[in-house]
Amino acid sequence: MFVNVLFIMADQLRWDHLSCAGHPYLQTPNLDALAARGVRFSQAYVNSGVCGPSRMSYYTGRYPISHGATWNRVPLSIGEVTLGEMIRAHAASQGDAASGPDLWLAGKTHVMPDWDGLKRLGIEGTCELGHLLQRGGFREIDRHDGHHETGDAQGYGAWLRAQGYGSANPWGDYVISAIDETGQVVSGWNMRNVHLPARVQEPHSETAYMTDQAIDFMRRQGSRPWVLHLSYVKPHWPYMAPAPYHALYRAEHCLPTVKRASELEGAHPVVAAYRQHEESQTFSRDDVVRHVRPVYQGLIKQLDDHLGRLFNEMVGLGRLDDTLVIFCADHGDFLGDHWLGEKELFYDTVQRVPFIVSDPRATADATRGQVDERFVECVDVVPTILETLGIPVPGQRVEGRSLLPLLRGETPVWRDFVYSELDYSFKAARLALGRSPQQSRAFSLRSATHRYVNWLDLPEQLWDLRTDPDQFEDLGTDATSQAQRQGLRETLLDFMARRKHRTTMSDEAVERSTNRHKAGAVFYGQW
């Protein structure tokens, strides 16, 4: 049977904020049920702790150092092939371009168009190819990145106006705004206001709207095959929740902040510079953490409730039994841990994410309900989806590995570390340190026992996770860790030397062309 694919992503969702992952107060029964139907990968990590590069790795199956979109404002090169293109190319090769599956989007992608590349090749944005290349290969049901008003004549903003939210900017004026105690409209951009209910009614909120889009899409598709990326913008900031989710939790229902005063002493220069950012200065205050974290949890509870609504609809449509479901996040959120706000740096708080895969086929029955502790990376999503659809994985390009063998209970030789990187060129930290953009990169390996970070010509970082799982004591300049750091540095060099940069020719084509010069009438070296 054909298996549809539902690829769900939440933005800035911490791995430890699900009840199936052990949160003592935040109940997520619908994601727990998904985990019971599939496998929860408890050691899943992103390849960058930033929205854009992380998502481009999810969409290409390639590490940021390979796809080149190293931060949020960096376009994805039109030379990169995304999941949607792979699906459509295979359908066309099978003569099934009209009726075969396609990749659809409801929500956020953070794809930045490569305008220079399109111009260089003379590709107009109005043609179908240009339209898809601008959008990372997605056919958009409705794209909403959740950072600002879209301004579209159609889409979420226009829909809000049709519901009676009379504003040129209903997202800013209603979705992320509230009425304070004095009757004034205040913005959720100011975190002091997030204890208030958003002005938007809950059924009209971002999470509810995108769930509606997914449900309507599935109804329209009927029995036609599909692949849907349902990408929620929450619980990403602005941390503004509609009633009743704004008030479901109190500070005592939140996890304790993971930080120590000793972390501030002799801190790595880049980390110290990040702690001077406004978001870190704000989140270093206990009163801010106690004010914001309850609403962050309310947004997650809202997400789980709407996923329950979606899954119930899929049951009614008969889709839950023929759809592979992947649930994940693009990174976590510090929320004051380690005296930091936002994301980016190399702590498990940000780099580790929730990751659940539910395969309805009998071949996955052996692992149903299990927790798998093997390392998973976001680059694994593309090959997993391709194998599910019966599409050959372009091995010269894709750097991840299909997770289907793990779902089938197989025990292949597997990776023993995960990789992540950071480009902090766009951050105030770079300016504070007086570094050029080319100097402002970092590369990290995380094994079962250690986290290692190479900051180019700045000091290394190292944590021994066996004795320091919360990453309080940085051993990057400790003389006793020199041998350990050298070994990890060599492992990193080997890893980076094996990246896939020859992407224009498949390995099979190389094998067919090997030692074939004489067939091409080239006879060098003969006597």
Short mmCIF file of C-alpha atoms in Angstrom, two decimals:
data_model
loop_
_atom_site.label_atom_id
_atom_site.label_comp_id
_atom_site.label_asym_id
_atom_site.label_seq_id
_atom_site.Cartn_x
_atom_site.Cartn_y
_atom_site.Cartn_z
CA MET A 1 0.00 0.00 0.00
CA PHE A 2 1.05 3.60 -0.49
CA VAL A 3 1.94 5.36 2.75
CA ASN A 4 1.22 9.06 3.07
CA VAL A 5 3.65 11.15 5.11
CA LEU A 6 2.81 13.74 7.77
CA PHE A 7 5.98 15.60 8.81
CA ILE A 8 5.16 17.76 11.85
CA MET A 9 7.60 20.28 13.26
CA ALA A 10 7.24 22.56 16.26
CA ASP A 11 9.42 25.65 16.51
CA GLN A 12 11.68 26.09 19.54
CA LEU A 13 10.22 23.13 21.46
CA ARG A 14 12.51 21.71 24.14
CA TRP A 15 12.99 17.96 24.31
CA ASP A 16 12.18 17.88 28.03
CA HIS A 17 8.78 19.55 27.67
CA LEU A 18 6.70 16.46 26.90
CA SER A 19 5.12 14.25 29.53
CA CYS A 20 6.43 11.13 27.74
CA ALA A 21 9.93 12.62 28.18
CA GLY A 22 9.35 13.01 31.91
CA HIS A 23 7.96 16.50 32.48
CA PRO A 24 6.16 16.21 35.83
CA TYR A 25 3.50 18.90 35.25
CA LEU A 26 3.05 19.49 31.52
CA GLN A 27 0.77 16.77 30.16
CA THR A 28 0.94 16.03 26.41
CA PRO A 29 -1.36 12.99 26.03
CA ASN A 30 -1.67 13.18 22.25
CA LEU A 31 2.07 13.23 21.62
CA ASP A 32 2.39 10.50 24.26
CA ALA A 33 -0.14 8.46 22.27
CA LEU A 34 1.83 9.06 19.07
CA ALA A 35 4.95 7.77 20.84
CA ALA A 36 2.99 4.70 21.98
CA ARG A 37 2.04 4.03 18.34
CA GLY A 38 5.62 4.44 17.14
CA VAL A 39 9.12 5.02 18.49
CA ARG A 40 10.35 7.94 20.55
CA PHE A 41 13.99 8.65 19.77
CA SER A 42 15.28 10.06 23.05
CA GLN A 43 18.69 11.08 21.69
CA ALA A 44 17.69 13.23 18.71
CA TYR A 45 19.77 16.29 17.86
CA VAL A 46 19.64 19.13 15.36
CA ASN A 47 22.56 20.04 13.11
CA SER A 48 22.35 23.69 14.10
CA GLY A 49 20.65 25.38 17.03
CA VAL A 50 19.17 28.05 14.75
CA CYS A 51 15.86 27.91 12.85
CA GLY A 52 17.12 28.46 9.29
CA PRO A 53 20.12 26.14 9.04
CA SER A 54 18.40 23.47 11.10
CA ARG A 55 15.37 23.47 8.84
CA MET A 56 17.47 23.45 5.67
CA SER A 57 19.15 20.30 7.01
CA TYR A 58 15.71 18.78 7.63
CA TYR A 59 14.65 19.69 4.07
CA THR A 60 17.82 18.66 2.19
CA GLY A 61 19.21 15.81 4.30
CA ARG A 62 22.53 17.67 4.36
CA TYR A 63 24.60 19.34 7.07
CA PRO A 64 24.84 23.16 7.11
CA ILE A 65 28.50 23.02 6.07
CA SER A 66 27.28 21.22 2.94
CA HIS A 67 24.06 23.11 2.07
CA GLY A 68 25.56 26.50 2.99
CA ALA A 69 22.49 28.17 4.57
CA THR A 70 24.36 28.65 7.84
CA TRP A 71 22.07 31.18 9.52
CA ASN A 72 18.54 32.58 9.28
CA ARG A 73 19.30 35.30 6.74
CA VAL A 74 21.40 33.12 4.44
CA PRO A 75 19.55 31.94 1.29
CA LEU A 76 19.44 28.28 0.39
CA SER A 77 21.33 27.96 -2.90
CA ILE A 78 19.24 26.96 -5.90
CA GLY A 79 21.93 24.33 -6.43
CA GLU A 80 20.62 22.49 -3.39
CA VAL A 81 17.94 19.89 -4.03
CA THR A 82 15.17 19.69 -1.45
CA LEU A 83 12.74 16.94 -0.51
CA GLY A 84 9.96 18.31 -2.72
CA GLU A 85 12.17 18.25 -5.79
CA MET A 86 13.28 14.70 -5.04
CA ILE A 87 9.67 13.54 -4.75
CA ARG A 88 8.53 15.29 -7.93
CA ALA A 89 11.55 14.16 -9.95
CA HIS A 90 10.88 10.53 -9.05
CA ALA A 91 7.20 10.84 -9.93
CA ALA A 92 8.14 12.33 -13.30
CA SER A 93 10.64 9.55 -13.96
CA GLN A 94 7.87 7.04 -13.36
CA GLY A 95 5.48 8.86 -15.69
CA ASP A 96 3.37 9.75 -12.67
CA ALA A 97 3.98 13.49 -12.43
CA ALA A 98 0.27 14.38 -12.54
CA SER A 99 -1.11 11.88 -10.02
CA GLY A 100 1.93 11.04 -7.89
CA PRO A 101 2.60 12.50 -4.44
CA ASP A 102 3.82 16.03 -3.91
CA LEU A 103 5.21 17.94 -0.93
CA TRP A 104 2.82 20.44 0.61
CA LEU A 105 3.34 22.99 3.37
CA ALA A 106 1.12 24.43 6.06
CA GLY A 107 3.10 26.76 8.33
CA LYS A 108 6.71 27.83 8.66
CA THR A 109 9.84 26.97 6.66
CA HIS A 110 12.28 29.89 7.13
CA VAL A 111 13.44 29.32 3.52
CA MET A 112 15.24 32.39 2.15
CA PRO A 113 15.12 32.64 -1.66
CA ASP A 114 18.39 32.68 -3.58
CA TRP A 115 17.51 35.78 -5.60
CA ASP A 116 21.03 36.14 -7.01
CA GLY A 117 21.00 32.54 -8.21
CA LEU A 118 17.59 32.93 -9.83
CA LYS A 119 18.71 36.13 -11.56
CA ARG A 120 21.97 34.57 -12.74
CA LEU A 121 20.07 31.72 -14.41
CA GLY A 122 17.33 33.95 -15.77
CA ILE A 123 14.59 32.14 -13.87
CA GLU A 124 11.51 34.30 -13.40
CA GLY A 125 9.79 34.13 -10.06
CA THR A 126 6.40 33.99 -11.77
CA CYS A 127 7.05 30.68 -13.54
CA GLU A 128 6.33 27.41 -11.74
CA LEU A 129 10.00 26.49 -11.38
CA GLY A 130 10.90 29.93 -10.02
CA HIS A 131 7.93 29.80 -7.66
CA LEU A 132 9.05 26.45 -6.21
CA LEU A 133 12.73 27.43 -5.98
CA GLN A 134 11.79 30.53 -4.01
CA ARG A 135 9.92 28.34 -1.54
CA GLY A 136 12.37 25.51 -1.01
CA GLY A 137 10.44 23.10 -3.20
CA PHE A 138 7.21 23.30 -1.19
CA ARG A 139 3.76 23.75 -2.65
CA GLU A 140 2.27 26.10 -0.11
CA ILE A 141 -1.17 25.67 1.36
CA ASP A 142 -0.35 28.63 3.58
CA ARG A 143 3.10 29.72 4.68
CA HIS A 144 3.31 31.61 7.95
CA ASP A 145 6.71 32.01 9.62
CA GLY A 146 5.28 33.71 12.71
CA HIS A 147 7.73 36.61 13.02
CA HIS A 148 5.72 39.41 11.44
CA GLU A 149 2.59 40.15 9.48
CA THR A 150 2.68 38.30 6.15
CA GLY A 151 1.05 41.12 4.19
CA ASP A 152 -0.45 38.61 1.76
CA ALA A 153 -3.78 39.23 0.11
CA GLN A 154 -4.54 35.64 1.07
CA GLY A 155 -3.34 33.46 3.92
CA TYR A 156 -3.53 33.82 7.67
CA GLY A 157 -3.59 37.62 7.85
CA ALA A 158 -6.36 37.91 5.26
CA TRP A 159 -8.29 35.12 6.97
CA LEU A 160 -8.07 36.95 10.31
CA ARG A 161 -9.48 40.10 8.72
CA ALA A 162 -12.33 38.01 7.30
CA GLN A 163 -13.08 36.80 10.83
CA GLY A 164 -13.62 40.39 11.95
CA TYR A 165 -10.17 41.40 13.20
CA GLY A 166 -10.27 44.87 11.65
CA SER A 167 -6.63 45.76 11.21
CA ALA A 168 -4.04 46.10 8.50
CA ASN A 169 -1.82 44.06 10.83
CA PRO A 170 -4.05 41.57 12.65
CA TRP A 171 -1.09 39.38 13.64
CA GLY A 172 0.61 42.22 15.49
CA ASP A 173 -2.59 43.81 16.78
CA TYR A 174 -4.42 40.67 17.91
CA VAL A 175 -2.40 37.44 17.77
CA ILE A 176 0.57 38.74 19.76
CA SER A 177 -1.15 41.56 21.64
CA ALA A 178 -3.30 41.78 24.76
CA ILE A 179 -5.36 44.23 26.81
CA ASP A 180 -3.63 45.14 30.06
CA GLU A 181 -5.17 46.02 33.41
CA THR A 182 -5.58 49.67 32.37
CA GLY A 183 -7.41 48.78 29.16
CA GLN A 184 -4.45 49.56 26.91
CA VAL A 185 -3.35 47.35 24.01
CA VAL A 186 0.11 45.96 24.80
CA SER A 187 2.47 43.83 22.75
CA GLY A 188 3.71 40.32 23.41
CA TRP A 189 7.09 41.42 22.09
CA ASN A 190 7.45 42.78 25.62
CA MET A 191 7.63 39.64 27.72
CA ARG A 192 6.22 41.46 30.74
CA ASN A 193 2.82 41.12 29.02
CA VAL A 194 2.73 37.42 28.24
CA HIS A 195 0.72 36.56 31.36
CA LEU A 196 -2.24 38.23 29.64
CA PRO A 197 -4.48 36.40 27.15
CA ALA A 198 -3.87 37.23 23.50
CA ARG A 199 -6.54 39.36 21.88
CA VAL A 200 -7.16 36.69 19.27
CA GLN A 201 -9.78 34.06 20.07
CA GLU A 202 -8.30 30.59 20.54
CA PRO A 203 -9.98 29.06 17.43
CA HIS A 204 -8.36 31.84 15.39
CA SER A 205 -4.84 31.47 16.85
CA GLU A 206 -1.83 30.35 14.82
CA THR A 207 -1.85 26.79 16.15
CA ALA A 208 -5.58 26.32 15.63
CA TYR A 209 -5.46 27.86 12.15
CA MET A 210 -2.63 25.67 10.87
CA THR A 211 -4.31 22.58 12.26
CA ASP A 212 -7.44 23.57 10.34
CA GLN A 213 -5.35 23.96 7.19
CA ALA A 214 -3.95 20.44 7.60
CA ILE A 215 -7.40 18.94 8.21
CA ASP A 216 -8.92 20.71 5.21
CA PHE A 217 -6.01 19.55 3.05
CA MET A 218 -6.47 15.90 4.05
CA ARG A 219 -10.19 16.11 3.37
CA ARG A 220 -9.59 17.57 -0.10
CA GLN A 221 -6.97 14.95 -0.95
CA GLY A 222 -9.36 12.08 -0.35
CA SER A 223 -7.61 8.91 -1.49
CA ARG A 224 -4.92 10.73 -3.47
CA PRO A 225 -1.38 10.24 -2.07
CA TRP A 226 0.26 13.15 -0.29
CA VAL A 227 3.22 14.35 1.77
CA LEU A 228 2.43 17.21 4.15
CA HIS A 229 4.82 19.32 6.19
CA LEU A 230 2.76 20.76 9.03
CA SER A 231 5.07 23.30 10.63
CA TYR A 232 3.81 25.08 13.74
CA VAL A 233 5.35 28.43 14.73
CA LYS A 234 4.73 27.84 18.44
CA PRO A 235 6.00 27.66 21.14
CA HIS A 236 8.50 30.07 19.53
CA TRP A 237 8.39 33.67 20.72
CA PRO A 238 6.51 35.96 20.97
CA TYR A 239 5.37 33.86 23.93
CA MET A 240 1.75 34.99 23.68
CA ALA A 241 -1.04 32.46 24.24
CA PRO A 242 -4.81 32.79 23.82
CA ALA A 243 -7.15 32.04 26.69
CA PRO A 244 -7.31 29.64 28.43
CA TYR A 245 -3.74 28.51 27.64
CA HIS A 246 -2.15 31.71 28.95
CA ALA A 247 -3.08 30.76 32.52
CA LEU A 248 -2.94 26.95 32.71
CA TYR A 249 0.38 26.83 34.56
CA ARG A 250 2.14 28.66 37.34
CA ALA A 251 5.85 29.03 38.02
CA GLU A 252 5.81 26.08 40.41
CA HIS A 253 4.65 23.87 37.52
CA CYS A 254 7.85 24.57 35.56
CA LEU A 255 11.18 22.79 35.47
CA PRO A 256 13.91 24.36 37.61
CA THR A 257 16.34 26.63 35.80
CA VAL A 258 19.61 24.83 35.00
CA LYS A 259 22.38 27.27 35.90
CA ARG A 260 25.19 27.87 38.36
CA ALA A 261 27.05 31.00 39.34
CA SER A 262 30.32 29.20 38.61
CA GLU A 263 29.45 29.18 34.88
CA LEU A 264 30.05 32.94 34.79
CA GLU A 265 33.64 32.62 35.97
CA GLY A 266 36.19 32.25 33.17
CA ALA A 267 33.47 31.56 30.61
CA HIS A 268 34.35 30.93 26.98
CA PRO A 269 34.61 34.32 25.21
CA VAL A 270 31.81 33.61 22.73
CA VAL A 271 29.49 32.30 25.45
CA ALA A 272 30.33 35.30 27.62
CA ALA A 273 29.51 37.59 24.70
CA TYR A 274 26.18 35.82 24.13
CA ARG A 275 25.36 36.39 27.81
CA GLN A 276 25.58 40.13 27.11
CA HIS A 277 22.81 39.92 24.50
CA GLU A 278 19.55 41.52 25.61
CA GLU A 279 17.66 38.23 25.61
CA SER A 280 20.25 36.62 27.87
CA GLN A 281 20.40 39.58 30.22
CA THR A 282 16.62 39.44 30.50
CA PHE A 283 16.38 35.69 30.98
CA SER A 284 19.15 35.71 33.58
CA ARG A 285 16.54 37.22 35.93
CA ASP A 286 14.59 34.68 37.95
CA ASP A 287 11.44 36.81 37.84
CA VAL A 288 11.49 36.73 34.02
CA VAL A 289 11.91 32.95 33.94
CA ARG A 290 9.03 32.51 36.40
CA HIS A 291 6.89 34.84 34.27
CA VAL A 292 7.59 33.37 30.83
CA ARG A 293 7.97 29.62 31.33
CA PRO A 294 4.33 29.02 32.37
CA VAL A 295 3.11 30.59 29.11
CA TYR A 296 5.67 28.63 27.09
CA GLN A 297 4.15 25.49 28.60
CA GLY A 298 0.64 26.74 27.82
CA LEU A 299 1.58 27.07 24.15
CA ILE A 300 2.84 23.47 24.17
CA LYS A 301 -0.37 22.27 25.78
CA GLN A 302 -2.35 24.07 23.10
CA LEU A 303 -0.22 22.42 20.43
CA ASP A 304 -0.84 18.98 21.93
CA ASP A 305 -4.59 19.58 22.13
CA HIS A 306 -4.78 20.52 18.46
CA LEU A 307 -2.64 17.55 17.47
CA GLY A 308 -5.25 15.44 19.24
CA ARG A 309 -7.90 17.09 17.09
CA LEU A 310 -5.83 16.39 13.98
CA PHE A 311 -5.20 12.75 14.86
CA ASN A 312 -8.89 12.20 15.61
CA GLU A 313 -9.75 13.63 12.20
CA MET A 314 -7.22 11.31 10.59
CA VAL A 315 -8.88 8.35 12.30
CA GLY A 316 -12.23 9.42 10.87
CA LEU A 317 -10.74 9.80 7.41
CA GLY A 318 -8.94 6.47 7.63
CA ARG A 319 -5.59 8.22 7.30
CA LEU A 320 -3.93 7.34 10.58
CA ASP A 321 -3.58 3.74 9.40
CA ASP A 322 -1.81 4.61 6.13
CA THR A 323 0.33 7.61 7.14
CA LEU A 324 3.88 7.74 8.42
CA VAL A 325 3.96 10.47 11.08
CA ILE A 326 7.17 12.24 12.09
CA PHE A 327 7.09 14.74 14.95
CA CYS A 328 10.13 16.87 15.80
CA ALA A 329 11.39 20.39 16.53
CA ASP A 330 13.95 22.62 14.86
CA HIS A 331 15.77 23.32 18.18
CA GLY A 332 15.08 24.06 21.84
CA ASP A 333 14.96 27.23 23.94
CA PHE A 334 17.26 28.24 26.81
CA LEU A 335 14.56 30.07 28.81
CA GLY A 336 17.23 31.14 31.29
CA ASP A 337 19.23 27.91 31.47
CA HIS A 338 22.97 28.60 31.64
CA TRP A 339 22.20 32.33 32.02
CA LEU A 340 21.07 32.45 28.39
CA GLY A 341 18.02 33.31 26.33
CA GLU A 342 17.04 32.11 22.87
CA LYS A 343 19.11 29.28 21.34
CA GLU A 344 22.21 28.68 19.10
CA LEU A 345 24.92 27.56 21.56
CA PHE A 346 26.06 23.98 22.13
CA TYR A 347 24.05 22.84 25.13
CA ASP A 348 21.64 19.89 25.04
CA THR A 349 18.96 22.36 26.15
CA VAL A 350 18.98 23.69 22.58
CA GLN A 351 20.61 20.98 20.48
CA ARG A 352 18.49 18.05 21.69
CA VAL A 353 14.90 17.87 20.43
CA PRO A 354 11.78 15.70 20.72
CA PHE A 355 11.58 13.18 17.90
CA ILE A 356 8.80 10.62 17.38
CA VAL A 357 8.20 8.42 14.33
CA SER A 358 5.06 6.34 13.89
CA ASP A 359 5.02 3.89 10.97
CA PRO A 360 1.59 2.24 10.51
CA ARG A 361 2.92 -0.77 8.60
CA ALA A 362 3.21 -4.22 10.15
CA THR A 363 6.97 -4.14 9.57
CA ALA A 364 7.21 -1.64 12.43
CA ASP A 365 5.12 -3.63 14.92
CA ALA A 366 8.21 -5.02 16.64
CA THR A 367 9.26 -1.58 17.95
CA ARG A 368 5.89 0.00 18.61
CA GLY A 369 5.91 1.95 21.87
CA GLN A 370 9.65 1.70 22.38
CA VAL A 371 12.16 4.40 23.34
CA ASP A 372 15.25 4.18 21.15
CA GLU A 373 18.44 5.73 22.55
CA ARG A 374 20.48 5.61 19.35
CA PHE A 375 21.60 8.97 17.97
CA VAL A 376 19.25 10.59 15.46
CA GLU A 377 19.92 13.79 13.48
CA CYS A 378 17.62 16.05 11.51
CA VAL A 379 19.38 15.04 8.28
CA ASP A 380 17.75 11.62 8.76
CA VAL A 381 14.26 12.88 7.88
CA VAL A 382 14.78 13.15 4.11
CA PRO A 383 16.10 9.59 3.61
CA THR A 384 13.41 8.23 5.95
CA ILE A 385 10.65 9.85 3.91
CA LEU A 386 12.20 8.85 0.59
CA GLU A 387 12.51 5.21 1.63
CA THR A 388 8.93 5.27 2.91
CA LEU A 389 7.78 6.46 -0.53
CA GLY A 390 9.94 3.92 -2.37
CA ILE A 391 12.15 6.66 -3.84
CA PRO A 392 15.89 5.95 -4.22
CA VAL A 393 18.01 8.10 -1.91
CA PRO A 394 20.58 10.19 -3.89
CA GLY A 395 23.62 8.93 -2.04
CA GLN A 396 25.99 11.47 -3.55
CA ARG A 397 23.96 14.22 -1.94
CA VAL A 398 22.03 13.07 1.15
CA GLU A 399 24.14 12.81 4.30
CA GLY A 400 21.53 11.43 6.70
CA ARG A 401 20.37 7.85 7.21
CA SER A 402 16.91 6.33 6.96
CA LEU A 403 15.39 5.44 10.32
CA LEU A 404 13.14 2.72 8.89
CA PRO A 405 15.60 -0.10 9.72
CA LEU A 406 15.48 1.02 13.36
CA LEU A 407 11.68 0.99 13.27
CA ARG A 408 11.79 -2.54 11.92
CA GLY A 409 13.87 -3.66 14.89
CA GLU A 410 17.07 -4.08 12.89
CA THR A 411 20.49 -3.41 14.39
CA PRO A 412 22.63 -1.83 11.66
CA VAL A 413 26.01 -0.33 12.49
CA TRP A 414 24.99 3.12 13.66
CA ARG A 415 26.59 6.50 14.36
CA ASP A 416 28.27 7.03 17.72
CA PHE A 417 28.11 10.84 17.69
CA VAL A 418 26.04 13.70 16.29
CA TYR A 419 27.25 16.89 14.64
CA SER A 420 26.17 20.53 14.91
CA GLU A 421 27.55 23.89 13.89
CA LEU A 422 27.04 27.61 14.40
CA ASP A 423 27.59 30.72 12.30
CA TYR A 424 27.43 33.67 14.70
CA SER A 425 28.44 36.22 12.06
CA PHE A 426 25.14 38.07 12.35
CA LYS A 427 25.19 38.39 16.14
CA ALA A 428 26.30 41.20 18.43
CA ALA A 429 28.68 38.67 20.00
CA ARG A 430 30.84 38.84 16.87
CA LEU A 431 31.09 42.60 17.10
CA ALA A 432 31.90 42.47 20.80
CA LEU A 433 34.76 40.08 20.06
CA GLY A 434 36.02 42.05 17.05
CA ARG A 435 35.89 39.05 14.74
CA SER A 436 35.26 38.89 10.99
CA PRO A 437 32.40 36.83 9.54
CA GLN A 438 34.86 34.18 8.31
CA GLN A 439 36.21 33.81 11.84
CA SER A 440 32.78 33.43 13.40
CA ARG A 441 32.07 29.75 13.03
CA ALA A 442 32.00 26.80 15.41
CA PHE A 443 31.70 23.05 14.96
CA SER A 444 30.64 20.48 17.53
CA LEU A 445 30.49 16.74 18.13
CA ARG A 446 28.32 15.18 20.81
CA SER A 447 28.95 11.55 21.80
CA ALA A 448 27.40 9.53 24.60
CA THR A 449 30.14 10.72 26.93
CA HIS A 450 31.36 14.12 25.73
CA ARG A 451 30.39 17.35 24.00
CA TYR A 452 33.27 18.97 22.08
CA VAL A 453 33.24 22.37 20.32
CA ASN A 454 35.87 23.79 17.99
CA TRP A 455 35.72 27.61 17.72
CA LEU A 456 38.48 27.88 15.07
CA ASP A 457 41.24 30.00 16.64
CA LEU A 458 39.43 30.58 19.94
CA PRO A 459 39.64 28.11 22.87
CA GLU A 460 37.91 24.78 22.49
CA GLN A 461 35.09 23.62 24.72
CA LEU A 462 34.66 20.19 26.26
CA TRP A 463 32.18 18.73 28.71
CA ASP A 464 32.39 15.28 30.27
CA LEU A 465 28.73 14.27 30.23
CA ARG A 466 29.32 11.25 32.43
CA THR A 467 30.08 13.42 35.46
CA ASP A 468 28.56 16.69 34.23
CA PRO A 469 25.38 15.94 32.24
CA ASP A 470 24.07 19.50 32.63
CA GLN A 471 27.25 21.00 31.10
CA PHE A 472 28.33 23.22 33.97
CA GLU A 473 32.11 22.65 33.89
CA ASP A 474 33.81 23.54 30.62
CA LEU A 475 37.06 21.54 30.33
CA GLY A 476 38.10 23.15 27.04
CA THR A 477 41.26 24.69 28.46
CA ASP A 478 41.91 22.11 31.18
CA ALA A 479 45.34 20.50 30.82
CA THR A 480 44.00 17.12 31.90
CA SER A 481 41.58 17.04 28.93
CA GLN A 482 44.19 17.67 26.24
CA ALA A 483 44.32 14.09 24.99
CA GLN A 484 40.53 13.81 24.93
CA ARG A 485 40.23 17.06 22.98
CA GLN A 486 42.86 15.97 20.48
CA GLY A 487 41.00 12.75 19.81
CA LEU A 488 37.71 14.56 19.29
CA ARG A 489 39.42 17.19 17.12
CA GLU A 490 40.71 14.40 14.87
CA THR A 491 37.26 12.80 14.77
CA LEU A 492 35.79 16.16 13.74
CA LEU A 493 38.39 16.57 10.98
CA ASP A 494 37.62 13.09 9.66
CA PHE A 495 33.89 13.82 9.74
CA MET A 496 34.25 17.09 7.87
CA ALA A 497 36.54 15.55 5.27
CA ARG A 498 33.78 13.09 4.40
CA ARG A 499 31.08 15.65 3.54
CA LYS A 500 29.40 15.19 0.18
CA HIS A 501 30.42 18.04 -2.10
CA ARG A 502 30.40 16.12 -5.43
CA THR A 503 26.64 16.36 -5.91
CA THR A 504 26.28 16.64 -9.69
CA MET A 505 27.05 12.99 -10.41
CA SER A 506 25.72 9.92 -8.63
CA ASP A 507 28.00 7.29 -7.15
CA GLU A 508 26.52 4.79 -9.61
CA ALA A 509 27.50 7.05 -12.52
CA VAL A 510 31.02 7.33 -11.12
CA GLU A 511 31.26 3.55 -10.91
CA ARG A 512 30.09 3.20 -14.52
CA SER A 513 32.70 5.75 -15.60
CA THR A 514 35.61 4.32 -13.64
CA ASN A 515 38.65 3.28 -15.76
CA ARG A 516 36.73 3.91 -18.98
CA HIS A 517 39.13 6.36 -20.66
CA LYS A 518 39.95 4.04 -23.55
CA ALA A 519 36.27 3.67 -24.37
CA GLY A 520 36.36 7.43 -24.83
CA ALA A 521 39.29 7.17 -27.26
CA VAL A 522 41.83 8.40 -24.71
CA PHE A 523 44.99 6.25 -24.75
CA TYR A 524 47.50 7.99 -22.48
CA GLY A 525 50.37 5.92 -21.10
CA GLN A 526 50.48 3.32 -23.87
CA TRP A 527 53.81 2.02 -25.26
#
